[in-house]
Amino acid sequence: MQRLIRGAIVAAVSAASFVLPVLAAPAQQDNQAIITSPTDGQAVAGLAPIFGTATSNDFARYEIAYGSDPNPNDAWQPFATAEVILRDAQLGVWDTTNLPAGTYMIRLRVIRPDGNFAEDIVRGLIVGPAATATPQATPTDVPPPPTFETETQATIQPTIVIEQPPTSTPEPVVAGGSTDDSAAARRDGNSGLDLSRFSSACINGVWCSVGVFFLLGALGIGRWGMRRLLKQMQERENQ
């Protein structure tokens, strides 16, 4: 029985020797300096917001700075700092309005009270036209532009038409007749034309006469009707 008690005590002490160091160990440090936007090689302009995470279990502040890319002298210009922990939020705004065109990089540092820090750097940020833009190749198989011959304007000479006076054509002499016969025929033709005009004038006169006749008849009927009406009115008054 005593042996069993001693074995249990030894086992408990052995287990405690493994568990207690684990419980006594401090929690793992949560140091994060992450830039999520912009990303490497992105083009930015104007006021560019900086998004990311700045946390630490032993937190003092975070700082954002920019520099040229490449940056052989390790020269940085801070533009945003805060003493608050942020996760997946806007950390600051980078004003690129007055910066010369070129490539830059930005750096986020999460600084602890002892001066140590964690950092993240985004490289190749393009401000304005790309400094190392690849020139477009000029194709060599493009045909030359077509050439056009200069058109010669022809001088148009006006054609002058001279009218000749009409010439009288001699009338042919008909066999068995004379020129007097042809003249008589022309007179007959002219007389026939005059007769047609005369007949149309007669027809117009007839229609005018008929119209005048109907007009006079209408006036006579109207007068007779008026007299009849007046007579009836007088008879009614006498009665």
PDB file of C-alpha atoms in Angstrom:
ATOM      1  CA  MET A   1       0.000   0.000   0.000  1.00  0.00           C
ATOM      2  CA  GLN A   2       2.765   2.408   0.905  1.00  0.00           C
ATOM      3  CA  ARG A   3       4.500   1.525  -2.355  1.00  0.00           C
ATOM      4  CA  LEU A   4       1.374   2.458  -4.315  1.00  0.00           C
ATOM      5  CA  ILE A   5       1.121   5.819  -2.495  1.00  0.00           C
ATOM      6  CA  ARG A   6       4.770   6.556  -3.134  1.00  0.00           C
ATOM      7  CA  GLY A   7       4.329   5.688  -6.866  1.00  0.00           C
ATOM      8  CA  ALA A   8       1.346   8.025  -7.171  1.00  0.00           C
ATOM      9  CA  ILE A   9       3.253  10.860  -5.515  1.00  0.00           C
ATOM     10  CA  VAL A  10       6.227  10.372  -7.853  1.00  0.00           C
ATOM     11  CA  ALA A  11       3.941  10.364 -10.908  1.00  0.00           C
ATOM     12  CA  ALA A  12       2.185  13.572  -9.779  1.00  0.00           C
ATOM     13  CA  VAL A  13       5.485  15.327  -9.210  1.00  0.00           C
ATOM     14  CA  SER A  14       6.753  14.253 -12.617  1.00  0.00           C
ATOM     15  CA  ALA A  15       3.616  15.526 -14.366  1.00  0.00           C
ATOM     16  CA  ALA A  16       3.818  18.854 -12.496  1.00  0.00           C
ATOM     17  CA  SER A  17       7.409  19.268 -13.608  1.00  0.00           C
ATOM     18  CA  PHE A  18       6.249  19.203 -17.242  1.00  0.00           C
ATOM     19  CA  VAL A  19       3.029  21.284 -16.901  1.00  0.00           C
ATOM     20  CA  LEU A  20       4.232  24.145 -14.690  1.00  0.00           C
ATOM     21  CA  PRO A  21       6.958  25.448 -17.037  1.00  0.00           C
ATOM     22  CA  VAL A  22       4.420  25.554 -19.843  1.00  0.00           C
ATOM     23  CA  LEU A  23       1.901  27.531 -17.745  1.00  0.00           C
ATOM     24  CA  ALA A  24       4.581  29.878 -16.507  1.00  0.00           C
ATOM     25  CA  ALA A  25       5.849  30.707 -20.051  1.00  0.00           C
ATOM     26  CA  PRO A  26       4.769  34.202 -21.267  1.00  0.00           C
ATOM     27  CA  ALA A  27       2.296  34.510 -24.146  1.00  0.00           C
ATOM     28  CA  GLN A  28       3.765  34.749 -27.643  1.00  0.00           C
ATOM     29  CA  GLN A  29       4.385  38.310 -28.797  1.00  0.00           C
ATOM     30  CA  ASP A  30       1.909  39.574 -31.439  1.00  0.00           C
ATOM     31  CA  ASN A  31       4.126  41.906 -33.456  1.00  0.00           C
ATOM     32  CA  GLN A  32       2.721  42.744 -36.879  1.00  0.00           C
ATOM     33  CA  ALA A  33       3.662  45.431 -39.398  1.00  0.00           C
ATOM     34  CA  ILE A  34       1.775  44.724 -42.635  1.00  0.00           C
ATOM     35  CA  ILE A  35       0.939  47.016 -45.584  1.00  0.00           C
ATOM     36  CA  THR A  36      -1.956  45.636 -47.612  1.00  0.00           C
ATOM     37  CA  SER A  37      -2.433  48.614 -49.969  1.00  0.00           C
ATOM     38  CA  PRO A  38      -0.790  49.788 -52.145  1.00  0.00           C
ATOM     39  CA  THR A  39       1.063  46.740 -53.396  1.00  0.00           C
ATOM     40  CA  ASP A  40       4.431  46.312 -55.096  1.00  0.00           C
ATOM     41  CA  GLY A  41       4.620  47.981 -58.530  1.00  0.00           C
ATOM     42  CA  GLN A  42       1.299  49.810 -58.203  1.00  0.00           C
ATOM     43  CA  ALA A  43       0.840  53.259 -59.743  1.00  0.00           C
ATOM     44  CA  VAL A  44      -0.360  55.950 -57.319  1.00  0.00           C
ATOM     45  CA  ALA A  45      -1.302  59.599 -57.738  1.00  0.00           C
ATOM     46  CA  GLY A  46      -2.562  62.473 -55.621  1.00  0.00           C
ATOM     47  CA  LEU A  47      -3.579  61.482 -52.066  1.00  0.00           C
ATOM     48  CA  ALA A  48      -2.855  57.745 -51.772  1.00  0.00           C
ATOM     49  CA  PRO A  49      -4.365  56.018 -48.679  1.00  0.00           C
ATOM     50  CA  ILE A  50      -2.179  53.434 -46.885  1.00  0.00           C
ATOM     51  CA  PHE A  51      -4.009  50.388 -45.496  1.00  0.00           C
ATOM     52  CA  GLY A  52      -2.605  47.677 -43.267  1.00  0.00           C
ATOM     53  CA  THR A  53      -2.054  46.397 -39.702  1.00  0.00           C
ATOM     54  CA  ALA A  54       0.161  47.826 -36.923  1.00  0.00           C
ATOM     55  CA  THR A  55       0.024  45.781 -33.673  1.00  0.00           C
ATOM     56  CA  SER A  56       2.342  44.672 -30.879  1.00  0.00           C
ATOM     57  CA  ASN A  57       1.988  43.269 -27.370  1.00  0.00           C
ATOM     58  CA  ASP A  58       4.577  45.828 -26.305  1.00  0.00           C
ATOM     59  CA  PHE A  59       3.380  48.713 -28.496  1.00  0.00           C
ATOM     60  CA  ALA A  60       4.690  52.261 -28.479  1.00  0.00           C
ATOM     61  CA  ARG A  61       3.776  53.701 -31.899  1.00  0.00           C
ATOM     62  CA  TYR A  62       3.914  53.087 -35.626  1.00  0.00           C
ATOM     63  CA  GLU A  63       5.510  55.206 -38.332  1.00  0.00           C
ATOM     64  CA  ILE A  64       5.088  55.339 -42.145  1.00  0.00           C
ATOM     65  CA  ALA A  65       7.776  56.877 -44.388  1.00  0.00           C
ATOM     66  CA  TYR A  66       8.628  56.990 -48.080  1.00  0.00           C
ATOM     67  CA  GLY A  67      11.881  56.986 -50.027  1.00  0.00           C
ATOM     68  CA  SER A  68      13.123  56.655 -53.568  1.00  0.00           C
ATOM     69  CA  ASP A  69      13.439  53.214 -55.130  1.00  0.00           C
ATOM     70  CA  PRO A  70      16.244  52.231 -55.194  1.00  0.00           C
ATOM     71  CA  ASN A  71      17.314  53.908 -51.959  1.00  0.00           C
ATOM     72  CA  PRO A  72      21.096  53.429 -51.639  1.00  0.00           C
ATOM     73  CA  ASN A  73      21.461  56.037 -48.864  1.00  0.00           C
ATOM     74  CA  ASP A  74      18.578  54.612 -46.813  1.00  0.00           C
ATOM     75  CA  ALA A  75      16.931  58.053 -46.767  1.00  0.00           C
ATOM     76  CA  TRP A  76      13.312  58.095 -45.588  1.00  0.00           C
ATOM     77  CA  GLN A  77      10.756  60.868 -45.178  1.00  0.00           C
ATOM     78  CA  PRO A  78       8.091  60.124 -42.510  1.00  0.00           C
ATOM     79  CA  PHE A  79       4.574  61.260 -43.386  1.00  0.00           C
ATOM     80  CA  ALA A  80       2.311  59.480 -40.856  1.00  0.00           C
ATOM     81  CA  THR A  81       2.618  58.270 -37.233  1.00  0.00           C
ATOM     82  CA  ALA A  82       0.191  57.266 -34.449  1.00  0.00           C
ATOM     83  CA  GLU A  83       0.232  55.719 -30.975  1.00  0.00           C
ATOM     84  CA  VAL A  84      -2.788  53.472 -31.502  1.00  0.00           C
ATOM     85  CA  ILE A  85      -3.006  49.833 -32.549  1.00  0.00           C
ATOM     86  CA  LEU A  86      -4.848  49.286 -35.854  1.00  0.00           C
ATOM     87  CA  ARG A  87      -5.836  46.084 -37.633  1.00  0.00           C
ATOM     88  CA  ASP A  88      -6.861  46.034 -41.317  1.00  0.00           C
ATOM     89  CA  ALA A  89      -7.488  49.776 -41.298  1.00  0.00           C
ATOM     90  CA  GLN A  90      -6.242  52.975 -42.924  1.00  0.00           C
ATOM     91  CA  LEU A  91      -2.905  53.847 -41.362  1.00  0.00           C
ATOM     92  CA  GLY A  92      -2.292  57.150 -43.160  1.00  0.00           C
ATOM     93  CA  VAL A  93      -2.404  59.117 -46.422  1.00  0.00           C
ATOM     94  CA  TRP A  94       0.588  59.641 -48.712  1.00  0.00           C
ATOM     95  CA  ASP A  95       0.469  62.975 -50.572  1.00  0.00           C
ATOM     96  CA  THR A  96       2.234  62.462 -53.921  1.00  0.00           C
ATOM     97  CA  THR A  97       0.985  65.677 -55.519  1.00  0.00           C
ATOM     98  CA  ASN A  98       4.316  67.532 -55.519  1.00  0.00           C
ATOM     99  CA  LEU A  99       6.630  64.545 -55.865  1.00  0.00           C
ATOM    100  CA  PRO A 100       8.769  64.226 -59.017  1.00  0.00           C
ATOM    101  CA  ALA A 101       7.780  61.425 -61.331  1.00  0.00           C
ATOM    102  CA  GLY A 102       9.606  58.188 -60.618  1.00  0.00           C
ATOM    103  CA  THR A 103       9.523  55.010 -58.539  1.00  0.00           C
ATOM    104  CA  TYR A 104       9.266  55.038 -54.742  1.00  0.00           C
ATOM    105  CA  MET A 105       8.833  52.700 -51.783  1.00  0.00           C
ATOM    106  CA  ILE A 106       7.018  53.110 -48.478  1.00  0.00           C
ATOM    107  CA  ARG A 107       7.948  51.610 -45.090  1.00  0.00           C
ATOM    108  CA  LEU A 108       5.784  50.762 -42.078  1.00  0.00           C
ATOM    109  CA  ARG A 109       7.501  50.348 -38.697  1.00  0.00           C
ATOM    110  CA  VAL A 110       5.817  49.162 -35.481  1.00  0.00           C
ATOM    111  CA  ILE A 111       8.121  50.474 -32.723  1.00  0.00           C
ATOM    112  CA  ARG A 112       8.312  49.109 -29.164  1.00  0.00           C
ATOM    113  CA  PRO A 113       9.309  51.117 -26.085  1.00  0.00           C
ATOM    114  CA  ASP A 114      12.804  49.578 -26.042  1.00  0.00           C
ATOM    115  CA  GLY A 115      13.428  50.906 -29.583  1.00  0.00           C
ATOM    116  CA  ASN A 116      13.125  47.576 -31.372  1.00  0.00           C
ATOM    117  CA  PHE A 117      10.669  47.380 -34.240  1.00  0.00           C
ATOM    118  CA  ALA A 118       8.974  45.248 -36.877  1.00  0.00           C
ATOM    119  CA  GLU A 119       8.648  46.653 -40.402  1.00  0.00           C
ATOM    120  CA  ASP A 120       7.165  46.029 -43.836  1.00  0.00           C
ATOM    121  CA  ILE A 121       8.293  47.694 -47.114  1.00  0.00           C
ATOM    122  CA  VAL A 122       6.376  48.025 -50.405  1.00  0.00           C
ATOM    123  CA  ARG A 123       8.619  48.647 -53.427  1.00  0.00           C
ATOM    124  CA  GLY A 124       8.341  49.852 -57.003  1.00  0.00           C
ATOM    125  CA  LEU A 125       5.483  52.332 -56.483  1.00  0.00           C
ATOM    126  CA  ILE A 126       5.073  54.456 -59.612  1.00  0.00           C
ATOM    127  CA  VAL A 127       4.353  58.163 -59.283  1.00  0.00           C
ATOM    128  CA  GLY A 128       3.602  59.887 -62.590  1.00  0.00           C
ATOM    129  CA  PRO A 129       4.945  58.370 -65.830  1.00  0.00           C
ATOM    130  CA  ALA A 130       7.056  55.275 -65.335  1.00  0.00           C
ATOM    131  CA  ALA A 131      10.758  56.180 -65.216  1.00  0.00           C
ATOM    132  CA  THR A 132      11.735  52.940 -66.929  1.00  0.00           C
ATOM    133  CA  ALA A 133       8.929  52.677 -69.441  1.00  0.00           C
ATOM    134  CA  THR A 134       9.717  50.270 -72.249  1.00  0.00           C
ATOM    135  CA  PRO A 135       9.709  52.123 -75.581  1.00  0.00           C
ATOM    136  CA  GLN A 136       7.392  50.710 -78.179  1.00  0.00           C
ATOM    137  CA  ALA A 137       9.149  48.961 -81.024  1.00  0.00           C
ATOM    138  CA  THR A 138       8.743  50.588 -84.387  1.00  0.00           C
ATOM    139  CA  PRO A 139       7.565  47.997 -86.927  1.00  0.00           C
ATOM    140  CA  THR A 140       9.773  47.703 -89.974  1.00  0.00           C
ATOM    141  CA  ASP A 141       7.210  46.095 -92.268  1.00  0.00           C
ATOM    142  CA  VAL A 142       4.858  49.034 -92.333  1.00  0.00           C
ATOM    143  CA  PRO A 143       4.454  50.182 -95.946  1.00  0.00           C
ATOM    144  CA  PRO A 144       5.396  53.785 -96.665  1.00  0.00           C
ATOM    145  CA  PRO A 145       2.572  56.243 -96.966  1.00  0.00           C
ATOM    146  CA  PRO A 146       1.152  56.473-100.479  1.00  0.00           C
ATOM    147  CA  THR A 147       2.251  59.338-102.656  1.00  0.00           C
ATOM    148  CA  PHE A 148      -0.193  61.155-104.842  1.00  0.00           C
ATOM    149  CA  GLU A 149       0.684  62.817-108.127  1.00  0.00           C
ATOM    150  CA  THR A 150      -0.171  66.439-108.402  1.00  0.00           C
ATOM    151  CA  GLU A 151      -3.197  66.855-110.585  1.00  0.00           C
ATOM    152  CA  THR A 152      -2.735  69.254-113.459  1.00  0.00           C
ATOM    153  CA  GLN A 153      -5.707  71.463-113.903  1.00  0.00           C
ATOM    154  CA  ALA A 154      -6.649  71.616-117.550  1.00  0.00           C
ATOM    155  CA  THR A 155      -7.500  74.999-118.914  1.00  0.00           C
ATOM    156  CA  ILE A 156     -10.919  74.848-120.497  1.00  0.00           C
ATOM    157  CA  GLN A 157     -11.214  77.091-123.503  1.00  0.00           C
ATOM    158  CA  PRO A 158     -14.719  78.369-124.126  1.00  0.00           C
ATOM    159  CA  THR A 159     -16.186  77.469-127.492  1.00  0.00           C
ATOM    160  CA  ILE A 160     -17.537  80.501-129.288  1.00  0.00           C
ATOM    161  CA  VAL A 161     -20.583  79.750-131.434  1.00  0.00           C
ATOM    162  CA  ILE A 162     -21.279  82.263-134.165  1.00  0.00           C
ATOM    163  CA  GLU A 163     -24.897  82.212-135.229  1.00  0.00           C
ATOM    164  CA  GLN A 164     -25.416  82.497-138.944  1.00  0.00           C
ATOM    165  CA  PRO A 165     -28.410  84.420-140.291  1.00  0.00           C
ATOM    166  CA  PRO A 166     -31.180  82.157-141.524  1.00  0.00           C
ATOM    167  CA  THR A 167     -31.136  81.471-145.194  1.00  0.00           C
ATOM    168  CA  SER A 168     -34.291  81.115-147.220  1.00  0.00           C
ATOM    169  CA  THR A 169     -34.860  77.666-148.611  1.00  0.00           C
ATOM    170  CA  PRO A 170     -36.260  77.676-152.135  1.00  0.00           C
ATOM    171  CA  GLU A 171     -39.578  75.948-152.388  1.00  0.00           C
ATOM    172  CA  PRO A 172     -39.691  73.014-154.781  1.00  0.00           C
ATOM    173  CA  VAL A 173     -41.804  73.377-157.868  1.00  0.00           C
ATOM    174  CA  VAL A 174     -44.443  70.631-158.021  1.00  0.00           C
ATOM    175  CA  ALA A 175     -44.934  69.084-161.382  1.00  0.00           C
ATOM    176  CA  GLY A 176     -48.210  70.049-163.006  1.00  0.00           C
ATOM    177  CA  GLY A 177     -48.632  73.053-160.774  1.00  0.00           C
ATOM    178  CA  SER A 178     -47.028  76.381-159.922  1.00  0.00           C
ATOM    179  CA  THR A 179     -45.836  78.370-157.005  1.00  0.00           C
ATOM    180  CA  ASP A 180     -49.134  80.214-157.035  1.00  0.00           C
ATOM    181  CA  ASP A 181     -50.922  76.970-156.176  1.00  0.00           C
ATOM    182  CA  SER A 182     -48.714  76.419-153.122  1.00  0.00           C
ATOM    183  CA  ALA A 183     -49.328  79.990-152.027  1.00  0.00           C
ATOM    184  CA  ALA A 184     -53.054  79.426-152.387  1.00  0.00           C
ATOM    185  CA  ALA A 185     -52.753  76.295-150.273  1.00  0.00           C
ATOM    186  CA  ARG A 186     -51.000  78.263-147.555  1.00  0.00           C
ATOM    187  CA  ARG A 187     -53.771  80.863-147.666  1.00  0.00           C
ATOM    188  CA  ASP A 188     -56.332  78.109-147.353  1.00  0.00           C
ATOM    189  CA  GLY A 189     -54.489  76.766-144.379  1.00  0.00           C
ATOM    190  CA  ASN A 190     -54.467  80.197-142.762  1.00  0.00           C
ATOM    191  CA  SER A 191     -58.152  80.607-143.525  1.00  0.00           C
ATOM    192  CA  GLY A 192     -58.844  77.229-141.910  1.00  0.00           C
ATOM    193  CA  LEU A 193     -57.061  78.398-138.744  1.00  0.00           C
ATOM    194  CA  ASP A 194     -59.167  81.587-138.731  1.00  0.00           C
ATOM    195  CA  LEU A 195     -62.379  79.558-139.122  1.00  0.00           C
ATOM    196  CA  SER A 196     -61.543  77.417-136.041  1.00  0.00           C
ATOM    197  CA  ARG A 197     -61.008  80.530-133.985  1.00  0.00           C
ATOM    198  CA  PHE A 198     -64.237  81.986-135.309  1.00  0.00           C
ATOM    199  CA  SER A 199     -66.203  78.843-134.430  1.00  0.00           C
ATOM    200  CA  SER A 200     -64.824  78.788-130.841  1.00  0.00           C
ATOM    201  CA  ALA A 201     -65.755  82.476-130.482  1.00  0.00           C
ATOM    202  CA  CYS A 202     -69.297  81.698-131.681  1.00  0.00           C
ATOM    203  CA  ILE A 203     -69.648  78.885-129.150  1.00  0.00           C
ATOM    204  CA  ASN A 204     -68.482  81.155-126.360  1.00  0.00           C
ATOM    205  CA  GLY A 205     -71.016  83.788-127.489  1.00  0.00           C
ATOM    206  CA  VAL A 206     -73.820  81.228-127.440  1.00  0.00           C
ATOM    207  CA  TRP A 207     -72.956  80.192-123.876  1.00  0.00           C
ATOM    208  CA  CYS A 208     -72.799  83.821-122.807  1.00  0.00           C
ATOM    209  CA  SER A 209     -76.224  84.443-124.367  1.00  0.00           C
ATOM    210  CA  VAL A 210     -77.703  81.437-122.591  1.00  0.00           C
ATOM    211  CA  GLY A 211     -76.258  82.662-119.314  1.00  0.00           C
ATOM    212  CA  VAL A 212     -77.707  86.142-119.812  1.00  0.00           C
ATOM    213  CA  PHE A 213     -81.080  84.610-120.690  1.00  0.00           C
ATOM    214  CA  PHE A 214     -81.147  82.541-117.494  1.00  0.00           C
ATOM    215  CA  LEU A 215     -80.053  85.547-115.464  1.00  0.00           C
ATOM    216  CA  LEU A 216     -82.848  87.723-116.904  1.00  0.00           C
ATOM    217  CA  GLY A 217     -85.364  84.940-116.319  1.00  0.00           C
ATOM    218  CA  ALA A 218     -84.275  84.619-112.708  1.00  0.00           C
ATOM    219  CA  LEU A 219     -84.666  88.374-112.216  1.00  0.00           C
ATOM    220  CA  GLY A 220     -88.152  88.294-113.786  1.00  0.00           C
ATOM    221  CA  ILE A 221     -89.237  85.421-111.584  1.00  0.00           C
ATOM    222  CA  GLY A 222     -87.880  87.237-108.574  1.00  0.00           C
ATOM    223  CA  ARG A 223     -89.809  90.411-109.391  1.00  0.00           C
ATOM    224  CA  TRP A 224     -93.015  88.453-109.994  1.00  0.00           C
ATOM    225  CA  GLY A 225     -92.567  86.679-106.680  1.00  0.00           C
ATOM    226  CA  MET A 226     -92.065  89.974-104.836  1.00  0.00           C
ATOM    227  CA  ARG A 227     -95.181  91.491-106.394  1.00  0.00           C
ATOM    228  CA  ARG A 228     -97.171  88.405-105.482  1.00  0.00           C
ATOM    229  CA  LEU A 229     -95.962  88.555-101.906  1.00  0.00           C
ATOM    230  CA  LEU A 230     -96.765  92.279-101.573  1.00  0.00           C
ATOM    231  CA  LYS A 231    -100.241  91.749-102.997  1.00  0.00           C
ATOM    232  CA  GLN A 232    -100.976  88.986-100.501  1.00  0.00           C
ATOM    233  CA  MET A 233     -99.788  91.173 -97.642  1.00  0.00           C
ATOM    234  CA  GLN A 234    -102.091  94.031 -98.740  1.00  0.00           C
ATOM    235  CA  GLU A 235    -105.055  91.631 -98.964  1.00  0.00           C
ATOM    236  CA  ARG A 236    -104.393  90.420 -95.427  1.00  0.00           C
ATOM    237  CA  GLU A 237    -104.242  93.984 -94.136  1.00  0.00           C
ATOM    238  CA  ASN A 238    -107.573  94.875 -95.865  1.00  0.00           C
ATOM    239  CA  GLN A 239    -109.239  91.889 -94.292  1.00  0.00           C
TER     240      GLN A 239
END
